[in-house]
Amino acid sequence: MTVRLLAPAELASRVDDAATLMGECIDEGASVGWVLPYDHSDLVHFWRAVANRAAAGELVVFCALLDAELAGIVLLTRSGRPNGPHRAEIQKLLVSPRFRRQGLGRALMVEAETYAASEGLTLLHLDTAGEDAERLYQSLGWVYAGSIPNYALDPDGTPHATALYYRELPPR
């Protein structure tokens, strides 16, 4: 397994792989912004936009590769607001259902957190749904801040709450 920063140009060349990974996760019930049925081309469009934002410096992307296959991905998105240069959001932590329970999610989070700290960021936040994800974040020291009921729809259209988490990083 290799976990590393995914350069914008490389992401641009792998948007179909990223879309396939996201589709696998949606098919398994992940609440990542789409409901069933979805069109693969919409997922490709989303990842093209992510690659463009990465090229513009708005976010960074980390990947987990197993034998060159894109097995996991996570985004670290800087605040972009004048009052938030110290914070960023973790988004789209996705691990292929075929490669779960191998430590990829944990490795991706550690890589993103390490990078964030090296960039002088001192506060990370995220929202999530699901017991497995929440257990992972809690085991990494993330702090539960509350939940919002009926925040989003599951892929099957059922409303669900989202849990809010944050993690403070030591200043450099």
XYZ file of N, CA and C in Angstrom:
516
model
N 0.853 -1.180 0.000
C 0.000 0.000 0.000
C 0.889 1.231 0.000
N 0.545 2.175 -0.834
C 1.203 3.474 -0.865
C 0.148 4.534 -0.594
N 0.430 5.412 0.361
C -0.458 6.541 0.649
C 0.356 7.797 0.420
N -0.161 8.689 -0.425
C 0.612 9.879 -0.774
C -0.283 10.973 -1.324
N 0.333 12.142 -1.455
C -0.312 13.266 -2.113
C -0.543 12.892 -3.574
N -1.700 13.231 -4.086
C -2.030 12.979 -5.485
C -1.979 14.322 -6.201
N -0.989 14.496 -7.046
C -0.809 15.763 -7.754
C -2.028 16.056 -8.629
N -2.367 17.344 -8.796
C -3.538 17.695 -9.604
C -3.521 17.087 -11.007
N -2.357 17.087 -11.661
C -2.285 16.528 -13.013
C -2.550 15.023 -13.001
N -2.048 14.347 -11.975
C -2.301 12.907 -11.881
C -3.778 12.634 -11.594
N -4.376 13.437 -10.711
C -5.811 13.277 -10.467
C -6.586 13.514 -11.758
N -6.199 14.535 -12.514
C -6.888 14.828 -13.775
C -6.835 13.627 -14.720
N -5.741 12.870 -14.662
C -5.624 11.697 -15.531
C -6.334 10.470 -14.952
N -6.775 10.570 -13.686
C -7.411 9.423 -13.027
C -8.844 9.727 -12.587
N -9.480 10.716 -13.216
C -10.838 11.074 -12.780
C -11.807 9.904 -12.930
N -11.630 9.077 -13.947
C -12.527 7.936 -14.100
C -12.319 6.941 -12.960
N -11.061 6.730 -12.555
C -10.777 5.847 -11.416
C -11.417 6.387 -10.141
N -11.291 7.699 -9.922
C -11.875 8.316 -8.722
C -13.397 8.206 -8.763
N -13.977 8.391 -9.941
C -15.432 8.276 -10.078
C -15.890 6.845 -9.816
N -15.131 5.880 -10.298
C -15.467 4.475 -10.054
C -15.396 4.155 -8.567
N -14.339 4.629 -7.909
C -14.196 4.439 -6.463
C -15.391 5.043 -5.725
N -15.752 6.271 -6.080
C -16.884 6.918 -5.426
C -18.168 6.134 -5.684
N -18.355 5.679 -6.902
C -19.545 4.896 -7.233
C -19.643 3.622 -6.408
N -18.510 2.940 -6.208
C -18.506 1.735 -5.368
C -18.984 2.070 -3.957
N -18.521 3.201 -3.447
C -18.897 3.610 -2.086
C -20.372 3.996 -2.011
N -20.864 4.714 -3.023
C -22.286 5.077 -3.058
C -23.139 3.813 -3.121
N -22.722 2.867 -3.959
C -23.472 1.614 -4.087
C -23.559 0.865 -2.759
N -22.576 1.069 -1.894
C -22.555 0.428 -0.571
C -23.248 1.275 0.492
N -23.831 2.420 0.095
C -24.606 3.223 1.031
C -23.930 4.473 1.549
N -22.739 4.806 1.051
C -22.041 6.004 1.529
C -22.813 7.262 1.149
N -22.943 8.144 2.114
C -23.613 9.421 1.890
C -22.547 10.454 1.538
N -22.297 10.600 0.253
C -21.243 11.506 -0.214
C -21.760 12.490 -1.258
N -23.072 12.745 -1.218
C -23.622 13.775 -2.084
C -24.486 13.283 -3.225
N -24.592 11.974 -3.410
C -25.391 11.446 -4.507
C -26.412 10.461 -3.980
N -27.517 10.340 -4.714
C -28.526 9.330 -4.416
C -28.618 8.389 -5.617
N -29.190 7.233 -5.375
C -29.373 6.250 -6.437
C -30.627 6.587 -7.238
N -30.653 6.361 -8.511
C -29.494 6.011 -9.317
C -28.687 7.262 -9.657
N -27.419 7.097 -9.864
C -26.556 8.208 -10.256
C -25.976 7.886 -11.629
N -25.490 8.892 -12.287
C -24.861 8.716 -13.590
C -23.350 8.816 -13.398
N -22.621 7.823 -13.880
C -21.164 7.812 -13.735
C -20.541 9.102 -14.277
N -21.112 9.642 -15.336
C -20.554 10.870 -15.919
C -20.646 12.041 -14.944
N -21.653 12.053 -14.074
C -21.748 13.105 -13.055
C -20.608 12.987 -12.048
N -20.244 11.756 -11.709
C -19.126 11.545 -10.789
C -17.810 11.959 -11.442
N -17.651 11.645 -12.716
C -16.449 12.073 -13.452
C -16.369 13.595 -13.462
N -17.484 14.248 -13.724
C -17.524 15.717 -13.728
C -17.110 16.262 -12.360
N -17.615 15.658 -11.284
C -17.243 16.089 -9.937
C -15.727 16.006 -9.752
N -15.122 14.879 -10.138
C -13.677 14.709 -9.924
C -12.850 15.603 -10.842
N -13.368 15.928 -12.023
C -12.678 16.925 -12.862
C -12.645 18.268 -12.149
N -13.772 18.639 -11.548
C -13.834 19.902 -10.801
C -12.881 19.866 -9.610
N -12.784 18.729 -8.927
C -11.837 18.596 -7.816
C -10.409 18.776 -8.327
N -10.080 18.158 -9.447
C -8.733 18.302 -10.017
C -8.443 19.762 -10.353
N -9.420 20.467 -10.889
C -9.239 21.894 -11.199
C -9.034 22.709 -9.931
N -9.800 22.403 -8.897
C -9.636 23.117 -7.621
C -8.281 22.801 -6.991
N -7.829 21.566 -7.141
C -6.501 21.206 -6.627
C -5.421 21.971 -7.387
N -5.576 22.076 -8.693
C -4.601 22.824 -9.498
C -4.586 24.298 -9.117
N -5.726 24.816 -8.661
C -5.820 26.218 -8.238
C -5.334 26.418 -6.801
N -4.980 25.329 -6.120
C -4.473 25.426 -4.756
C -5.542 25.517 -3.684
N -6.798 25.250 -4.040
C -7.895 25.338 -3.070
C -7.976 24.119 -2.162
N -7.467 23.003 -2.630
C -7.520 21.771 -1.853
C -6.370 20.870 -2.267
N -6.119 19.870 -1.440
C -5.138 18.844 -1.782
C -5.820 17.488 -1.664
N -5.310 16.543 -2.429
C -5.902 15.216 -2.511
C -4.835 14.196 -2.134
N -5.223 13.238 -1.321
C -4.341 12.144 -0.945
C -4.969 10.851 -1.437
N -4.117 9.915 -1.841
C -4.624 8.659 -2.366
C -3.956 7.482 -1.677
N -4.657 6.369 -1.667
C -4.115 5.083 -1.246
C -4.114 4.200 -2.484
N -2.947 3.693 -2.821
C -2.798 2.844 -3.996
C -2.409 1.437 -3.558
N -3.055 0.455 -4.143
C -2.683 -0.942 -3.964
C -2.379 -1.483 -5.349
N -1.117 -1.808 -5.576
C -0.696 -2.270 -6.903
C -1.171 -1.316 -7.998
N -0.986 -0.037 -7.787
C -1.325 1.039 -8.726
C -2.833 1.280 -8.861
N -3.662 0.484 -8.183
C -5.110 0.714 -8.223
C -5.490 1.741 -7.167
N -6.342 2.683 -7.556
C -6.831 3.689 -6.620
C -7.812 3.008 -5.665
N -7.349 2.785 -4.423
C -8.144 2.054 -3.438
C -8.805 2.980 -2.430
N -8.288 4.207 -2.307
C -8.841 5.159 -1.357
C -8.420 6.567 -1.698
N -9.177 7.522 -1.179
C -8.904 8.930 -1.483
C -9.494 9.792 -0.367
N -8.901 10.948 -0.140
C -9.452 11.920 0.804
C -9.029 13.313 0.363
N -9.888 14.293 0.616
C -9.617 15.687 0.271
C -9.381 16.492 1.538
N -8.461 17.435 1.453
C -8.222 18.414 2.513
C -8.453 19.776 1.877
N -9.542 20.433 2.281
C -9.958 21.687 1.660
C -9.754 22.842 2.623
N -8.883 23.768 2.234
C -8.631 24.945 3.067
C -9.880 25.814 3.148
N -9.980 26.562 4.234
C -11.154 27.386 4.476
C -11.399 28.383 3.344
N -10.384 29.104 2.936
C -10.565 30.103 1.894
C -11.185 31.397 2.380
N -11.506 31.482 3.643
C -12.109 32.695 4.214
C -11.041 33.496 4.948
N -11.182 34.815 4.949
C -10.181 35.648 5.625
C -9.998 35.307 7.104
N -11.065 34.850 7.753
C -10.947 34.540 9.182
C -10.597 33.075 9.450
N -10.263 32.319 8.400
C -10.012 30.893 8.590
C -8.748 30.341 7.976
N -7.664 31.116 7.922
C -6.460 30.565 7.289
C -5.841 29.410 8.069
N -6.285 29.206 9.290
C -5.733 28.171 10.163
C -6.512 26.858 10.092
N -7.585 26.811 9.313
C -8.431 25.624 9.344
C -8.675 25.052 7.945
N -9.074 23.783 7.954
C -9.413 23.088 6.711
C -10.443 22.015 7.031
N -11.107 21.555 5.982
C -12.123 20.517 6.125
C -11.649 19.233 5.460
N -11.854 18.133 6.139
C -11.640 16.810 5.550
C -12.932 16.443 4.829
N -12.797 16.035 3.566
C -13.969 15.673 2.768
C -13.697 14.393 1.989
N -14.740 13.700 1.698
C -14.731 12.545 0.796
C -13.661 11.510 1.147
N -13.610 11.099 2.409
C -12.765 9.951 2.746
C -13.463 8.718 2.186
N -12.903 8.177 1.127
C -13.500 7.046 0.421
C -12.497 5.905 0.356
N -12.923 4.728 0.753
C -12.119 3.518 0.597
C -12.997 2.497 -0.111
N -12.467 1.922 -1.166
C -13.230 0.924 -1.908
C -13.694 -0.184 -0.967
N -14.948 -0.600 -1.091
C -15.427 -1.712 -0.261
C -14.562 -2.964 -0.406
N -13.886 -3.109 -1.536
C -13.024 -4.276 -1.759
C -11.755 -4.242 -0.918
N -11.415 -3.053 -0.379
C -10.154 -2.912 0.351
C -10.345 -2.410 1.781
N -11.544 -2.501 2.288
C -11.786 -2.023 3.655
C -11.200 -2.990 4.674
N -11.044 -2.470 5.889
C -10.504 -3.235 7.024
C -9.032 -3.603 6.823
N -8.326 -2.769 6.040
C -6.893 -2.963 5.831
C -6.096 -1.749 6.294
N -6.757 -0.794 6.928
C -6.060 0.371 7.457
C -5.907 1.524 6.483
N -6.555 1.451 5.328
C -6.401 2.520 4.342
C -7.019 3.828 4.807
N -8.213 3.779 5.387
C -8.852 5.002 5.875
C -7.996 5.681 6.927
N -7.484 4.901 7.857
C -6.608 5.435 8.905
C -5.345 6.044 8.284
N -4.732 5.329 7.360
C -3.505 5.824 6.733
C -3.760 7.117 5.958
N -4.884 7.197 5.269
C -5.225 8.421 4.545
C -5.416 9.588 5.505
N -6.103 9.336 6.608
C -6.328 10.406 7.589
C -5.017 10.868 8.216
N -4.151 9.940 8.563
C -2.856 10.311 9.152
C -2.053 11.139 8.159
N -2.066 10.750 6.902
C -1.339 11.504 5.868
C -1.903 12.919 5.733
N -3.226 13.037 5.697
C -3.856 14.360 5.568
C -3.567 15.222 6.791
N -3.648 14.637 7.981
C -3.379 15.396 9.207
C -1.919 15.836 9.278
N -1.011 14.954 8.897
C 0.421 15.288 8.916
C 0.710 16.430 7.955
N 0.131 16.354 6.774
C 0.302 17.425 5.791
C -0.270 18.734 6.326
N -1.469 18.673 6.888
C -2.115 19.882 7.421
C -1.235 20.533 8.475
N -0.694 19.742 9.379
C 0.182 20.284 10.424
C 1.428 20.910 9.809
N 1.989 20.277 8.777
C 3.198 20.817 8.137
C 2.922 22.133 7.425
N 1.663 22.366 7.075
C 1.253 23.607 6.417
C 0.833 24.678 7.418
N 0.953 24.372 8.707
C 0.610 25.341 9.741
C -0.863 25.406 10.088
N -1.650 24.470 9.584
C -3.065 24.431 9.943
C -3.191 23.903 11.366
N -4.105 24.474 12.134
C -4.251 24.066 13.533
C -5.645 23.543 13.867
N -6.558 23.581 12.909
C -7.908 23.072 13.166
C -8.441 22.394 11.909
N -8.877 21.155 12.077
C -9.527 20.415 11.005
C -10.941 20.092 11.456
N -11.856 20.008 10.501
C -13.232 19.628 10.824
C -13.792 18.771 9.707
N -14.853 18.051 10.025
C -15.509 17.193 9.039
C -16.917 16.895 9.505
N -17.721 16.410 8.572
C -19.012 15.847 8.951
C -19.086 14.451 8.371
N -19.803 13.583 9.058
C -19.839 12.184 8.654
C -21.136 11.530 9.102
N -21.391 10.367 8.558
C -22.524 9.547 8.977
C -22.063 8.096 8.966
N -22.427 7.376 9.973
C -22.101 5.953 10.009
C -21.191 5.593 11.161
N -21.518 4.485 11.806
C -20.781 4.055 12.984
C -19.319 3.754 12.687
N -19.037 3.092 11.566
C -17.648 2.745 11.254
C -16.793 3.993 11.092
N -17.309 4.964 10.358
C -16.554 6.210 10.158
C -16.349 6.929 11.485
N -17.398 6.995 12.285
C -17.267 7.688 13.566
C -16.254 6.995 14.472
N -16.251 5.671 14.488
C -15.255 4.942 15.291
C -13.843 5.262 14.821
N -13.651 5.325 13.511
C -12.328 5.652 12.978
C -11.893 7.029 13.454
N -12.735 8.030 13.271
C -12.356 9.391 13.652
C -12.092 9.490 15.152
N -12.930 8.869 15.953
C -12.720 8.906 17.404
C -11.405 8.235 17.785
N -11.067 7.134 17.118
C -9.818 6.436 17.433
C -8.592 7.259 17.052
N -8.777 8.213 16.154
C -7.682 9.101 15.737
C -7.625 10.383 16.564
N -8.497 10.498 17.564
C -8.468 11.664 18.437
C -9.379 12.800 18.026
N -10.256 12.564 17.062
C -11.207 13.592 16.669
C -12.263 13.736 17.756
N -12.764 14.946 17.929
C -13.717 15.265 18.987
C -15.101 15.460 18.368
N -16.078 14.751 18.923
C -17.468 14.878 18.487
C -18.008 16.225 18.958
N -18.561 17.006 18.033
C -19.062 18.341 18.373
C -20.584 18.429 18.361
N -21.257 17.404 17.866
C -22.712 17.426 17.813
C -23.213 16.833 16.512
N -24.525 16.866 16.349
C -25.101 16.330 15.120
C -26.213 17.242 14.625
N -26.511 17.097 13.354
C -27.591 17.840 12.713
C -28.574 16.802 12.177
N -29.821 16.818 12.650
C -30.781 15.808 12.188
C -31.202 16.054 10.738
N -31.519 14.962 10.061
C -32.054 15.025 8.690
C -31.205 15.890 7.773
N -29.905 15.796 7.907
C -28.980 16.664 7.185
C -28.893 16.332 5.694
N -28.859 15.053 5.391
C -28.679 14.644 3.996
C -29.468 13.368 3.751
N -29.562 13.016 2.491
C -30.234 11.780 2.116
C -29.196 10.691 1.885
N -29.482 9.487 2.381
C -28.680 8.324 2.028
C -28.873 8.073 0.536
N -28.027 7.249 -0.068
C -28.224 6.950 -1.487
C -29.619 6.421 -1.817
N -30.268 5.761 -0.844
C -31.622 5.255 -1.106
C -32.705 6.303 -0.886
N -32.308 7.538 -0.527
C -33.254 8.629 -0.352
C -33.738 8.841 1.071
N -33.278 8.027 2.013
C -33.678 8.154 3.416
C -32.892 9.271 4.092
N -33.578 10.208 4.763
C -32.850 11.267 5.474
C -32.055 10.688 6.649
N -30.896 11.278 6.895
C -30.092 10.854 8.043
C -29.398 12.065 8.653
N -29.007 11.899 9.887
C -28.260 12.953 10.583
C -26.805 12.925 10.135
N -26.115 14.022 10.366
C -24.671 14.040 10.179
C -24.033 14.379 11.511
N -22.889 13.775 11.755
C -22.130 14.036 12.979
C -20.982 14.976 12.636
N -20.773 15.967 13.481
C -19.715 16.954 13.277
C -18.545 16.628 14.198
N -17.346 16.643 13.632
C -16.122 16.364 14.381
C -15.089 17.434 14.084
N -14.174 17.626 15.034
C -13.035 18.516 14.818
C -11.803 17.913 15.464
N -10.664 18.391 15.018
C -9.381 17.969 15.592
C -8.457 19.169 15.599
N -7.947 19.475 16.775
C -6.965 20.548 16.891
C -5.575 19.959 16.696
N -4.780 20.648 15.905
C -3.400 20.239 15.650
C -2.476 21.205 16.369
N -1.341 20.723 16.843
C -0.422 21.632 17.539
C 0.142 22.674 16.577
N 0.285 23.916 17.044
C 0.889 24.935 16.174
C 2.340 24.578 15.888
N 2.810 25.000 14.723
C 4.212 24.704 14.397
C 5.130 25.664 15.086
